Coordinates of C-alpha atoms and ligand atoms in Angstrom, one line a residue:
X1464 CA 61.2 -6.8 22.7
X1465 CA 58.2 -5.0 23.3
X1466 CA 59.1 -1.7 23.5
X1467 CA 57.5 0.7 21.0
X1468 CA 59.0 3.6 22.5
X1469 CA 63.0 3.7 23.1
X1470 CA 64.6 7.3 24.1
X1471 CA 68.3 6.7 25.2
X1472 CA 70.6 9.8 26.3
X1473 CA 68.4 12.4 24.2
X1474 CA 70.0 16.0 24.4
X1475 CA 67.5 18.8 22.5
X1476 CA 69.0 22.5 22.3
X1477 CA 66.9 25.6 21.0
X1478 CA 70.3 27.7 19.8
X1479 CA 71.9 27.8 22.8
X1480 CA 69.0 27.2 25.5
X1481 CA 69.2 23.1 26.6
X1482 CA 65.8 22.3 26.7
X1483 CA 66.4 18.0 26.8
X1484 CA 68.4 17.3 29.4
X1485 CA 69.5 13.4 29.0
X1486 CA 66.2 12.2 28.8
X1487 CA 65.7 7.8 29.1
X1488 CA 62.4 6.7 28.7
X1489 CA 61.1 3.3 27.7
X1490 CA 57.2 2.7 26.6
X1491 CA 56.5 -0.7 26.3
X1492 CA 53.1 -1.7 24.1
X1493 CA 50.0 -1.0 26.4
X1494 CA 51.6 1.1 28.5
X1495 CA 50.4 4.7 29.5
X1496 CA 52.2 7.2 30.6
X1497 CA 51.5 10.7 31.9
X1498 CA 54.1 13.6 32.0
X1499 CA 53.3 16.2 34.1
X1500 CA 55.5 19.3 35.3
X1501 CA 55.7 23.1 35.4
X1502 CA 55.5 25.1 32.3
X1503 CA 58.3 25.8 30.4
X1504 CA 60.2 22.3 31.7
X1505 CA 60.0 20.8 28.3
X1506 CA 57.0 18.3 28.0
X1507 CA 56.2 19.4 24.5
X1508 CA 59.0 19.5 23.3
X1509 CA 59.8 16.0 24.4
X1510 CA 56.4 15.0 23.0
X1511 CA 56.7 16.8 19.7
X1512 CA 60.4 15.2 19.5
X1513 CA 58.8 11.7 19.1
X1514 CA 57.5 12.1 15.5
X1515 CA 59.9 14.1 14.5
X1516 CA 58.3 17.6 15.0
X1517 CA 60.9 18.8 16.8
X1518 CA 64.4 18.0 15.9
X1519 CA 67.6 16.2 18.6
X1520 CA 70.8 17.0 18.5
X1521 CA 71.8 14.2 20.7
X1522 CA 70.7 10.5 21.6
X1523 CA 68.3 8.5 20.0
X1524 CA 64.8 8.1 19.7
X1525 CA 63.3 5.0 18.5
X1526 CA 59.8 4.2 17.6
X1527 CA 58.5 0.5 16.7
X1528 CA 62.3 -0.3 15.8
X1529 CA 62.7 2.8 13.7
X1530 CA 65.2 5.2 14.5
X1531 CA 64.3 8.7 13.9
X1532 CA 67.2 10.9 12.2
X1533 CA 66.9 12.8 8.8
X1534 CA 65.8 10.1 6.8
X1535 CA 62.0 11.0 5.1
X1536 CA 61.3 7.0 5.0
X1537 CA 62.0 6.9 8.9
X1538 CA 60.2 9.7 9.7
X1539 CA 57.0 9.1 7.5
X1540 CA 57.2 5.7 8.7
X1541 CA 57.0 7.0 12.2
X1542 CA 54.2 9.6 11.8
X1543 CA 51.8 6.6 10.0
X1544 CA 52.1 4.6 13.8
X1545 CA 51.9 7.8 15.9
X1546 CA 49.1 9.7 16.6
X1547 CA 49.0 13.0 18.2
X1548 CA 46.2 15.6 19.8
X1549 CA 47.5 18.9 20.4
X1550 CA 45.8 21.4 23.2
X1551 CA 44.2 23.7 20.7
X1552 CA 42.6 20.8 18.6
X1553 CA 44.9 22.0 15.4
X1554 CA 41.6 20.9 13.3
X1555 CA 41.1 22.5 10.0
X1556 CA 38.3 25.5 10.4
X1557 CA 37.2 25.3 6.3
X1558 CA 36.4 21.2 6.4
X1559 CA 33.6 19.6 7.8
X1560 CA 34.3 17.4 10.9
X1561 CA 33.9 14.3 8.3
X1562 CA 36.3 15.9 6.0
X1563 CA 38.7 16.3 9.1
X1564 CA 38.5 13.0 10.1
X1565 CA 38.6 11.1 5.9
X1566 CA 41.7 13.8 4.7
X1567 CA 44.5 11.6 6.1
X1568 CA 42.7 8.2 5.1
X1569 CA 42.2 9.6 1.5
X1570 CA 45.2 11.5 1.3
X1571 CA 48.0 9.3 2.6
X1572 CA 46.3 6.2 3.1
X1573 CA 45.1 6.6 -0.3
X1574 CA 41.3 5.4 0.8
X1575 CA 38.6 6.0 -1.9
X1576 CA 36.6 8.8 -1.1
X1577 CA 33.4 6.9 -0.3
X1578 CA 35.0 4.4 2.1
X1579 CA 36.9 7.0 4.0
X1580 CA 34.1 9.1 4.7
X1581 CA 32.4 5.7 6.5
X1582 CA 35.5 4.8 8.5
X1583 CA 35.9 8.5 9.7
X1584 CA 31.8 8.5 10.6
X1585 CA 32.7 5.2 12.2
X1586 CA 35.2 7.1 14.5
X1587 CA 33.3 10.1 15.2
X1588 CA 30.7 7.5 16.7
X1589 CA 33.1 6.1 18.4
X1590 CA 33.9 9.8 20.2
X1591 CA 29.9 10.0 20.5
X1592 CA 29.9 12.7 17.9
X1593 CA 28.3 11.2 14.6
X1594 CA 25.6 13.9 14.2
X1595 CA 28.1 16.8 14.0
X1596 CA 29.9 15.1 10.8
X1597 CA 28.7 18.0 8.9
X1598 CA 29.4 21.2 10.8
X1599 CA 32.5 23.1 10.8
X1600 CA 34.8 23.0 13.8
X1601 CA 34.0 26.8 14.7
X1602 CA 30.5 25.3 15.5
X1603 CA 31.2 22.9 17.8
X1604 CA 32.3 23.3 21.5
X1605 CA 35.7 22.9 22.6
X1606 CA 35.1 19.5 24.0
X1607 CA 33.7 18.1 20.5
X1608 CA 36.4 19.6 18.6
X1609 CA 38.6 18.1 21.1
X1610 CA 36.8 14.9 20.3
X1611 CA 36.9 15.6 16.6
X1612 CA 40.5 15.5 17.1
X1613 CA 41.1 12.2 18.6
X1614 CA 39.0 10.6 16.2
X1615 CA 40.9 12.2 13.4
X1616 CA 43.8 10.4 15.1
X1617 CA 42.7 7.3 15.7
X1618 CA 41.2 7.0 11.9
X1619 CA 44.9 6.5 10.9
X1620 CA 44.9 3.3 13.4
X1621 CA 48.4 4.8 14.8
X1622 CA 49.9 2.1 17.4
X1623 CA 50.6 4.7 19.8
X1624 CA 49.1 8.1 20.5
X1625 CA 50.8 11.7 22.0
X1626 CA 47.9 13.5 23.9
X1627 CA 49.8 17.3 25.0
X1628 CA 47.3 18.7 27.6
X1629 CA 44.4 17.8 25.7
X1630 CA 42.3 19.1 28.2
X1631 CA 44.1 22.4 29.4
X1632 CA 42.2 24.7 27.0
X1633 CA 38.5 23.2 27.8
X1634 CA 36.0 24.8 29.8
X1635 CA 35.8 22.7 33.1
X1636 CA 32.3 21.2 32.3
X1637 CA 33.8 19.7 29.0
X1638 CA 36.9 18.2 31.0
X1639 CA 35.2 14.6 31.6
X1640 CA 33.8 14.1 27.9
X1641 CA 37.3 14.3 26.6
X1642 CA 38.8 12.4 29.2
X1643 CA 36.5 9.9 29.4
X1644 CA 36.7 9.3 25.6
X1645 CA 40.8 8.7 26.4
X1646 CA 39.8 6.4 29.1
X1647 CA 38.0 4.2 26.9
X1648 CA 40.9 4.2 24.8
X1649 CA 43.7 3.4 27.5
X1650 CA 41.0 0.4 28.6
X1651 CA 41.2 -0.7 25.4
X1652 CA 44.8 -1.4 25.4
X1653 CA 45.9 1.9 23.2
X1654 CA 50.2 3.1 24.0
X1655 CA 49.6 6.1 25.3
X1656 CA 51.9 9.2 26.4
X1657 CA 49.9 12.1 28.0
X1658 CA 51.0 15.5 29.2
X1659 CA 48.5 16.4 31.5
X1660 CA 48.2 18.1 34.7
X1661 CA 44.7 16.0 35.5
X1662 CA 46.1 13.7 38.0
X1663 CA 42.2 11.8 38.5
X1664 CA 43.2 10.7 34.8
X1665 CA 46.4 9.9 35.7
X1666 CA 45.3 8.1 39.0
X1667 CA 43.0 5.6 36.9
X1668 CA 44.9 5.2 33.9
X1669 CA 49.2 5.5 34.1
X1670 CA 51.0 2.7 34.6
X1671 CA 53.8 5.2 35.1
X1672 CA 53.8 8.8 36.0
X1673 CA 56.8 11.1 35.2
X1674 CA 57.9 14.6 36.9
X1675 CA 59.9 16.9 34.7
X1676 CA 61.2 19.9 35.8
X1677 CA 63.8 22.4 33.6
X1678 CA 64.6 19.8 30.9
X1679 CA 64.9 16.6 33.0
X1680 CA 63.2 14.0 34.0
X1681 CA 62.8 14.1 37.8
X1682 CA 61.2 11.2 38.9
X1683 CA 58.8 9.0 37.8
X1684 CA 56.6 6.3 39.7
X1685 CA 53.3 4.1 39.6
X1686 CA 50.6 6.7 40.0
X1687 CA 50.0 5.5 44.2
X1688 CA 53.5 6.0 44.7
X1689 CA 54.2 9.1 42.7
X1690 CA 51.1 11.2 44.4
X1691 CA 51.4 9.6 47.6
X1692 CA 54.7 10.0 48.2
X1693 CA 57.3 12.0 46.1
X1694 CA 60.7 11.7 46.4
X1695 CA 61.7 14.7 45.7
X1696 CA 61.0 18.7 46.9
X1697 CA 60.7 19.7 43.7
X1698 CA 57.8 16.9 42.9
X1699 CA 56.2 17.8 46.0
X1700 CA 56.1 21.1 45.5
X1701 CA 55.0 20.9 42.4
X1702 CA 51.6 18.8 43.0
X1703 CA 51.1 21.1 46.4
X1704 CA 50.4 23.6 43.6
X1705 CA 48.2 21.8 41.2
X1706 CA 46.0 19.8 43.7
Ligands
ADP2916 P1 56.2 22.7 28.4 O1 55.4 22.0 27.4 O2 56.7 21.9 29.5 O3 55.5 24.0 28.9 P2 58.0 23.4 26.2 O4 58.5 22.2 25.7 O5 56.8 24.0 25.4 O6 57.6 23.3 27.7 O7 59.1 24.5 26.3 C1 60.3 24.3 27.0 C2 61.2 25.5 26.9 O8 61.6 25.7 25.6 C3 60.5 26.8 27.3 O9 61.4 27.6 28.0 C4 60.1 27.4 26.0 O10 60.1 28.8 26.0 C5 61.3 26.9 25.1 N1 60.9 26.8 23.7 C6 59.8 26.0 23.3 N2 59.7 26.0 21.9 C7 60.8 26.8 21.5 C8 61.3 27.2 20.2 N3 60.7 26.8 19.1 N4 62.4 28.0 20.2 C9 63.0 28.4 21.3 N5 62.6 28.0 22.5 C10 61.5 27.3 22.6
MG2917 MG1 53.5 22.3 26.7

């Protein structure tokens, strides 16, 4: 089967607050997927659940056939295929942008130095940032340390990639960069699950969109469908507020 994402009855608690309710979700290779909802219904943390981040207390999460529980060779074995871009970058501000983007090569894919500076260069030209390899993250703009941060990803050529609202904390002008950067990517046949509230993005790219609203999943729909017409009040209510 193709499925490189399987989540079956997943149940999450913080203490006693049941943030996961029951959550199914299947992500077949290729596919994209955007997760939108209000804040505070759980996207993150069903994101962050996915490699491991965050723990479950119930149900099961499978990545590429792994299953993820306690076990360190599961989870490290999950974390090499999945790549993730946080909102706020989560670059480090004392390393170069090249530095960034070769630490995981060097360090856990145990790349000589020299070689993982060039594949890193090779993906910060593929973000259309090569001539910022040397400057630090604080001297970039949000949208090329956004950009920093996807190539960093994708340098670890995961099979899928977690984008949570990678474009939530951008000034509006440096919206498109980012997103056109993740275009290119979907086009290029890249697993994707995206938390976003940019429903152009969604529109061009989802094969599937999904509504979640106080732990569960809601509905979920091809984009035309899902935007066009919502089955639900709560859906509809929702994207009356956000478009
Ligand atoms: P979203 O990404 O949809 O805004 P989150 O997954 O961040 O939602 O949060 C879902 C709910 O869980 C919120 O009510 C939030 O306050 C709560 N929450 C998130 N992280 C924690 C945590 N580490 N401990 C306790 N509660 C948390
Ligand atoms: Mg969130």
């Amino acid at each position: 089967m193709d499925d490189v994402i399987k989540i079956s009855g997943l149940n999450k608690w913080y203490d006693s607050f049941h943030v996961l309710k029951n959550i199914n979700l299947r992500v077949q290779k290729g596919e994209k997927i955007v997760i939108c909802g209000p804040s505070g219904s759980g996207k993150s943390t069903l994101i962050r659940c996915i490699n491991y981040l965050e723990t479950h207390q119930k149900g099961t999460i499978n990545v590429l056939g792994t299953k993820l529980n306690n076990n360190l060779k599961n989870i490290e074995l999950v974390r090499k295929n999945v790549g993730m871009c946080f909102q706020h970058f989560n670059l480090f501000p004392h390393l170069s942008v090249l530095d960034n983007c070769s630490l995981g090569l060097i360090w856990v894919k145990k790349i000589p130095k020299v070689r993982a500076q060039e594949i890193a260069m090779s993906y910060l030209e593929r973000v259309k940032i090569p001539e910022q390899a040397n400057k630090y993250p604080g001297q970039l703009s949000g949208g090329q340390q956004q950009r920093v941060a996807i190539a960093r990803s994708l340098a670890m050529t995961p099979e899928v990639m977690l984008f949570d609202e990678p474009t939530s904390a951008l000034d509006p002008e440096m919206v498109r960069e980012v997103l056109d950067v993740m275009i290119e990517l979907a086009n290029e046949g890249m697993t994707m699950i995206v938390v976003s509230h940019e429903m152009g993005f969604a529109k061009e790219v989802a094969d599937k969109v999904i509504f979640m609203d106080r732990g569960e999943i809601i509905e979920e729909n091809k984009p035309k469908e899902f935007f066009e017409n919502p089955k639900y009040d709560r859906t509809r209510i929702f994207l009356d507020q956000i478009i």
